[in-house]
PDB file of C-alpha atoms in Angstrom:
ATOM      1  CA  MET A 934       0.000   0.000   0.000  1.00 44.00           C
ATOM      2  CA  SER A 935       1.530   3.333  -1.001  1.00 44.00           C
ATOM      3  CA  PRO A 936       1.634   6.257   1.443  1.00 45.00           C
ATOM      4  CA  GLN A 937      -1.263   8.687   1.180  1.00 47.00           C
ATOM      5  CA  ARG A 938      -0.170  12.289   1.102  1.00 48.00           C
ATOM      6  CA  PRO A 939      -2.516  15.243   1.261  1.00 47.00           C
ATOM      7  CA  SER A 940      -2.861  17.422  -1.823  1.00 55.00           C
ATOM      8  CA  ALA A 941      -1.475  20.961  -1.920  1.00 67.00           C
ATOM      9  CA  LEU A 942      -3.250  23.450   0.323  1.00 68.00           C
ATOM     10  CA  THR A 943      -5.112  26.478  -0.927  1.00 79.00           C
ATOM     11  CA  LYS A 944      -4.183  29.957   0.317  1.00 81.00           C
ATOM     12  CA  ARG A 945      -7.221  29.964   2.617  1.00 81.00           C
ATOM     13  CA  GLU A 946      -6.260  26.569   4.090  1.00 76.00           C
ATOM     14  CA  ARG A 947      -2.671  27.768   4.667  1.00 79.00           C
ATOM     15  CA  LEU A 948      -3.956  30.862   6.502  1.00 81.00           C
ATOM     16  CA  ARG A 949      -6.313  28.701   8.570  1.00 79.00           C
ATOM     17  CA  SER A 950      -3.453  26.338   9.407  1.00 78.00           C
ATOM     18  CA  ARG A 951      -1.246  29.228  10.537  1.00 83.00           C
ATOM     19  CA  ALA A 952      -4.070  30.780  12.569  1.00 85.00           C
ATOM     20  CA  ILE A 953      -4.590  27.465  14.373  1.00 82.00           C
ATOM     21  CA  ALA A 954      -0.825  27.261  15.016  1.00 84.00           C
ATOM     22  CA  VAL A 955      -0.852  30.799  16.499  1.00 89.00           C
ATOM     23  CA  ILE A 956      -3.827  29.948  18.727  1.00 89.00           C
ATOM     24  CA  GLY A 957      -2.105  26.780  19.918  1.00 86.00           C
ATOM     25  CA  LEU A 958       1.136  28.611  20.666  1.00 89.00           C
ATOM     26  CA  VAL A 959      -0.717  31.370  22.532  1.00 92.00           C
ATOM     27  CA  LEU A 960      -2.479  28.738  24.660  1.00 89.00           C
ATOM     28  CA  VAL A 961       0.852  27.074  25.460  1.00 87.00           C
ATOM     29  CA  TRP A 962       2.383  30.472  26.292  1.00 91.00           C
ATOM     30  CA  ASN A 963      -0.447  31.232  28.732  1.00 88.00           C
ATOM     31  CA  LEU A 964      -0.154  27.780  30.292  1.00 87.00           C
ATOM     32  CA  LEU A 965       3.587  28.252  30.760  1.00 88.00           C
ATOM     33  CA  TRP A 966       2.977  31.533  32.589  1.00 89.00           C
ATOM     34  CA  GLY A 967       0.230  29.910  34.648  1.00 86.00           C
ATOM     35  CA  ALA A 968      -2.380  32.608  34.046  1.00 86.00           C
ATOM     36  CA  PHE A 969      -4.608  33.684  31.184  1.00 88.00           C
ATOM     37  CA  THR A 970      -4.177  37.472  31.143  1.00 92.00           C
ATOM     38  CA  TRP A 971      -4.398  40.054  28.374  1.00 93.00           C
ATOM     39  CA  LEU A 972      -0.665  40.736  28.631  1.00 93.00           C
ATOM     40  CA  ASN A 973       0.191  37.033  28.346  1.00 91.00           C
ATOM     41  CA  THR A 974      -2.195  36.638  25.408  1.00 93.00           C
ATOM     42  CA  ILE A 975      -0.836  39.663  23.502  1.00 95.00           C
ATOM     43  CA  THR A 976       2.833  38.822  24.114  1.00 94.00           C
ATOM     44  CA  GLY A 977       2.100  35.175  23.282  1.00 93.00           C
ATOM     45  CA  ALA A 978       0.513  36.217  19.977  1.00 94.00           C
ATOM     46  CA  VAL A 979       3.488  38.445  19.085  1.00 95.00           C
ATOM     47  CA  ILE A 980       5.963  35.682  19.927  1.00 94.00           C
ATOM     48  CA  ALA A 981       3.877  33.060  18.065  1.00 92.00           C
ATOM     49  CA  VAL A 982       3.737  35.164  14.891  1.00 93.00           C
ATOM     50  CA  ALA A 983       7.478  35.885  15.120  1.00 93.00           C
ATOM     51  CA  LEU A 984       8.219  32.172  15.567  1.00 90.00           C
ATOM     52  CA  LEU A 985       6.080  31.215  12.594  1.00 89.00           C
ATOM     53  CA  VAL A 986       7.791  33.848  10.423  1.00 90.00           C
ATOM     54  CA  VAL A 987      11.318  32.800  11.435  1.00 91.00           C
ATOM     55  CA  PHE A 988      10.599  29.046  11.710  1.00 87.00           C
ATOM     56  CA  PRO A 989       7.642  28.369   9.410  1.00 81.00           C
ATOM     57  CA  LEU A 990       5.800  25.138  10.126  1.00 72.00           C
ATOM     58  CA  PRO A 991       4.654  23.035   7.216  1.00 71.00           C
ATOM     59  CA  PRO A 992       0.914  23.487   6.836  1.00 66.00           C
ATOM     60  CA  VAL A 993      -1.162  20.501   7.901  1.00 65.00           C
ATOM     61  CA  LYS A 994      -4.471  19.793   6.219  1.00 66.00           C
ATOM     62  CA  PHE A 995      -7.103  18.536   8.639  1.00 69.00           C
ATOM     63  CA  GLY A 996      -9.656  16.551   6.692  1.00 72.00           C
ATOM     64  CA  GLY A 997     -11.306  14.841   9.637  1.00 78.00           C
ATOM     65  CA  ARG A 998     -14.092  15.766  11.928  1.00 82.00           C
ATOM     66  CA  LEU A 999     -14.304  16.025  15.677  1.00 83.00           C
ATOM     67  CA  ARG A1000     -16.417  13.329  17.342  1.00 89.00           C
ATOM     68  CA  PRO A1001     -16.897  14.459  20.984  1.00 91.00           C
ATOM     69  CA  VAL A1002     -17.858  11.052  22.445  1.00 95.00           C
ATOM     70  CA  ALA A1003     -14.871   9.385  20.772  1.00 93.00           C
ATOM     71  CA  VAL A1004     -12.593  12.207  22.009  1.00 91.00           C
ATOM     72  CA  VAL A1005     -13.736  11.580  25.593  1.00 95.00           C
ATOM     73  CA  LYS A1006     -13.194   7.819  25.128  1.00 95.00           C
ATOM     74  CA  PHE A1007      -9.728   8.457  23.664  1.00 94.00           C
ATOM     75  CA  PHE A1008      -8.632  10.601  26.613  1.00 93.00           C
ATOM     76  CA  ALA A1009     -10.190   8.272  29.194  1.00 95.00           C
ATOM     77  CA  ARG A1010      -8.305   5.290  27.760  1.00 94.00           C
ATOM     78  CA  PHE A1011      -5.140   7.387  27.318  1.00 92.00           C
ATOM     79  CA  PHE A1012      -5.135   8.397  31.002  1.00 92.00           C
ATOM     80  CA  PHE A1013      -5.853   4.802  32.020  1.00 94.00           C
ATOM     81  CA  ASP A1014      -2.895   3.596  29.896  1.00 92.00           C
ATOM     82  CA  LEU A1015      -0.732   6.369  31.351  1.00 90.00           C
ATOM     83  CA  THR A1016      -1.538   5.290  34.911  1.00 92.00           C
ATOM     84  CA  VAL A1017      -1.021   1.577  34.264  1.00 92.00           C
ATOM     85  CA  ALA A1018       2.262   2.184  32.413  1.00 91.00           C
ATOM     86  CA  SER A1019       3.527   4.390  35.249  1.00 90.00           C
ATOM     87  CA  PHE A1020       3.038   1.543  37.731  1.00 92.00           C
ATOM     88  CA  GLN A1021       4.610  -0.960  35.333  1.00 88.00           C
ATOM     89  CA  VAL A1022       7.732   1.188  34.885  1.00 89.00           C
ATOM     90  CA  ALA A1023       7.950   1.766  38.651  1.00 89.00           C
ATOM     91  CA  PHE A1024       7.737  -2.013  39.166  1.00 89.00           C
ATOM     92  CA  LEU A1025      10.522  -2.557  36.612  1.00 86.00           C
ATOM     93  CA  ALA A1026      12.698   0.008  38.388  1.00 84.00           C
ATOM     94  CA  PHE A1027      12.528  -1.951  41.656  1.00 86.00           C
ATOM     95  CA  ARG A1028      12.919  -5.397  40.113  1.00 84.00           C
ATOM     96  CA  ARG A1029      16.223  -7.178  40.113  1.00 84.00           C
ATOM     97  CA  GLY A1030      18.130  -7.327  36.865  1.00 81.00           C
ATOM     98  CA  GLU A1031      17.994  -5.264  33.751  1.00 81.00           C
ATOM     99  CA  PRO A1032      14.567  -4.991  32.100  1.00 81.00           C
ATOM    100  CA  GLN A1033      14.339  -6.340  28.558  1.00 85.00           C
ATOM    101  CA  SER A1034      13.607  -3.827  25.853  1.00 88.00           C
ATOM    102  CA  ALA A1035      13.135  -3.882  22.109  1.00 90.00           C
ATOM    103  CA  ILE A1036      12.608  -1.579  19.182  1.00 91.00           C
ATOM    104  CA  VAL A1037       9.477  -2.479  17.280  1.00 92.00           C
ATOM    105  CA  ALA A1038       8.403  -1.191  13.875  1.00 93.00           C
ATOM    106  CA  VAL A1039       4.753  -0.207  13.679  1.00 94.00           C
ATOM    107  CA  GLU A1040       3.454   0.762  10.253  1.00 94.00           C
ATOM    108  CA  LEU A1041       0.497   3.063  10.752  1.00 94.00           C
ATOM    109  CA  ARG A1042      -2.527   2.569   8.573  1.00 93.00           C
ATOM    110  CA  VAL A1043      -3.258   6.282   8.117  1.00 91.00           C
ATOM    111  CA  LYS A1044      -0.179   7.823   6.486  1.00 88.00           C
ATOM    112  CA  SER A1045      -0.941  11.513   7.035  1.00 85.00           C
ATOM    113  CA  ASP A1046       1.612  13.725   8.782  1.00 83.00           C
ATOM    114  CA  LEU A1047      -0.959  14.790  11.369  1.00 83.00           C
ATOM    115  CA  ASN A1048      -1.879  11.215  12.291  1.00 87.00           C
ATOM    116  CA  MET A1049       1.753  10.142  12.491  1.00 90.00           C
ATOM    117  CA  THR A1050       2.623  13.096  14.725  1.00 88.00           C
ATOM    118  CA  LEU A1051      -0.344  12.639  17.076  1.00 89.00           C
ATOM    119  CA  VAL A1052       0.217   8.887  17.439  1.00 93.00           C
ATOM    120  CA  ALA A1053       3.942   9.444  18.055  1.00 92.00           C
ATOM    121  CA  GLU A1054       3.191  12.074  20.712  1.00 90.00           C
ATOM    122  CA  ALA A1055       0.633   9.872  22.469  1.00 91.00           C
ATOM    123  CA  VAL A1056       3.011   6.885  22.448  1.00 92.00           C
ATOM    124  CA  SER A1057       5.915   8.980  23.754  1.00 89.00           C
ATOM    125  CA  LEU A1058       3.846  10.373  26.618  1.00 87.00           C
ATOM    126  CA  VAL A1059       3.171   6.898  27.996  1.00 88.00           C
ATOM    127  CA  PRO A1060       6.035   5.773  30.302  1.00 87.00           C
ATOM    128  CA  GLY A1061       8.069   2.850  28.979  1.00 88.00           C
ATOM    129  CA  SER A1062       7.784   3.748  25.299  1.00 90.00           C
ATOM    130  CA  LEU A1063       9.755   6.211  23.233  1.00 90.00           C
ATOM    131  CA  ILE A1064       9.855   7.001  19.531  1.00 92.00           C
ATOM    132  CA  ALA A1065      13.316   6.059  18.259  1.00 93.00           C
ATOM    133  CA  GLU A1066      12.657   6.944  14.630  1.00 93.00           C
ATOM    134  CA  ALA A1067       9.807   7.864  12.313  1.00 92.00           C
ATOM    135  CA  ASP A1068       9.857   6.978   8.614  1.00 92.00           C
ATOM    136  CA  HIS A1069       7.833   9.657   6.860  1.00 87.00           C
ATOM    137  CA  GLN A1070       7.766   7.800   3.524  1.00 90.00           C
ATOM    138  CA  THR A1071       6.214   4.564   4.806  1.00 93.00           C
ATOM    139  CA  GLY A1072       4.365   5.930   7.837  1.00 91.00           C
ATOM    140  CA  THR A1073       6.342   3.640  10.153  1.00 94.00           C
ATOM    141  CA  LEU A1074       7.174   4.450  13.767  1.00 94.00           C
ATOM    142  CA  TYR A1075      10.130   2.675  15.396  1.00 95.00           C
ATOM    143  CA  ILE A1076       9.303   2.538  19.089  1.00 94.00           C
ATOM    144  CA  HIS A1077      11.648   1.615  21.924  1.00 92.00           C
ATOM    145  CA  MET A1078       9.560  -0.379  24.383  1.00 91.00           C
ATOM    146  CA  LEU A1079      10.624  -1.249  27.913  1.00 88.00           C
ATOM    147  CA  GLY A1080       9.687  -4.414  29.783  1.00 85.00           C
ATOM    148  CA  VAL A1081       9.303  -6.716  26.779  1.00 86.00           C
ATOM    149  CA  ARG A1082       8.948 -10.333  27.939  1.00 85.00           C
ATOM    150  CA  ASP A1083       8.822 -12.328  24.695  1.00 87.00           C
ATOM    151  CA  ALA A1084       7.794 -12.197  21.030  1.00 87.00           C
ATOM    152  CA  ALA A1085       4.097 -12.614  21.878  1.00 90.00           C
ATOM    153  CA  HIS A1086       4.271  -9.694  24.312  1.00 87.00           C
ATOM    154  CA  LEU A1087       5.956  -7.613  21.608  1.00 87.00           C
ATOM    155  CA  GLU A1088       3.087  -8.372  19.215  1.00 91.00           C
ATOM    156  CA  ARG A1089       0.585  -7.282  21.881  1.00 91.00           C
ATOM    157  CA  LEU A1090       2.508  -4.003  22.316  1.00 89.00           C
ATOM    158  CA  ARG A1091       2.436  -3.435  18.528  1.00 91.00           C
ATOM    159  CA  ALA A1092      -1.294  -4.134  18.491  1.00 92.00           C
ATOM    160  CA  GLU A1093      -1.784  -1.629  21.353  1.00 93.00           C
ATOM    161  CA  VAL A1094      -0.131   1.102  19.249  1.00 93.00           C
ATOM    162  CA  LEU A1095      -2.451   0.290  16.338  1.00 93.00           C
ATOM    163  CA  HIS A1096      -5.452   0.356  18.712  1.00 94.00           C
ATOM    164  CA  LEU A1097      -4.285   3.779  19.942  1.00 94.00           C
ATOM    165  CA  GLU A1098      -4.148   4.939  16.315  1.00 94.00           C
ATOM    166  CA  ALA A1099      -7.673   3.591  15.751  1.00 94.00           C
ATOM    167  CA  ARG A1100      -9.023   5.395  18.850  1.00 94.00           C
ATOM    168  CA  LEU A1101      -7.383   8.624  17.678  1.00 93.00           C
ATOM    169  CA  VAL A1102      -8.836   8.307  14.174  1.00 93.00           C
ATOM    170  CA  ARG A1103     -12.279   7.540  15.642  1.00 93.00           C
ATOM    171  CA  ALA A1104     -11.960  10.776  17.641  1.00 92.00           C
ATOM    172  CA  ILE A1105     -10.764  13.158  14.923  1.00 89.00           C
ATOM    173  CA  GLY A1106     -10.315  11.301  11.631  1.00 87.00           C
ATOM    174  CA  SER A1107     -12.187  11.439   8.357  1.00 86.00           C
ATOM    175  CA  ASP A1108     -14.557   8.713   7.203  1.00 86.00           C
ATOM    176  CA  ALA A1109     -11.912   7.401   4.760  1.00 87.00           C
ATOM    177  CA  GLU A1110      -9.329   7.208   7.571  1.00 89.00           C
ATOM    178  CA  LEU A1111     -11.866   5.459   9.760  1.00 88.00           C
ATOM    179  CA  ARG A1112     -12.327   2.764   7.095  1.00 89.00           C
ATOM    180  CA  LEU A1113      -8.535   2.257   7.005  1.00 88.00           C
ATOM    181  CA  VAL A1114      -8.242   1.627  10.750  1.00 88.00           C
ATOM    182  CA  GLU A1115     -11.274  -0.672  10.830  1.00 86.00           C
ATOM    183  CA  ALA A1116      -9.517  -3.108   8.441  1.00 74.00           C
ATOM    184  CA  PRO A1117      -7.863  -6.221   9.992  1.00 69.00           C
ATOM    185  CA  VAL A1118      -4.344  -5.713  11.402  1.00 58.00           C
ATOM    186  CA  PRO A1119      -1.509  -7.673   9.721  1.00 57.00           C
ATOM    187  CA  THR A1120       0.960  -9.297  12.167  1.00 53.00           C
ATOM    188  CA  ASP A1121       3.991 -10.231  10.040  1.00 51.00           C
ATOM    189  CA  ARG A1122       6.428  -7.482  11.094  1.00 49.00           C
ATOM    190  CA  GLU A1123      10.064  -7.656  12.154  1.00 47.00           C
ATOM    191  CA  GLU A1124      11.478  -6.570  15.498  1.00 47.00           C
ATOM    192  CA  ARG A1125      14.940  -5.194  16.138  1.00 48.00           C
ATOM    193  CA  PRO A1126      16.164  -6.245  19.607  1.00 49.00           C
ATOM    194  CA  ALA A1127      17.688  -3.387  21.608  1.00 48.00           C
TER     195      ALA A1127
END
């Protein structure tokens, strides 16, 4: 299956993309200062515009739609996974011996830049997993996973990443992307031991 890349953006879509980036940066700026004030908002907007002029971000086309119930389900499961993984990593830290780890290749089904970035961020936020590399051409994430017991456990971890992708697409993806993640998951991938 060849990677799906979004078509070129129109001028209006590029402006919308930059406006969303400015809003996001202003929100982060306010959160970093710990208070939403007019001064923080204005200085955040000035800094955001300056950053986007000096370091322009590639525009990202969002073709999906927001599904509020699926968004709530995504975050509920994400926080559950975060809590469980935190305890698992703490347990590994107190166990005798060195924990086994591996780098596993997970080819995402939705090849868009936005999907790849959001899945990589969600995976990296969960303790015990870290993105080692991302192959933009094939839509493959190489993930360093801690606490791997055997090959079957590694396959379950790969399947968990694909389930995370599916939950994310159900929350914000397009109908076409939703059809991609609903297809059966192939299991004939290679692992690279760490």
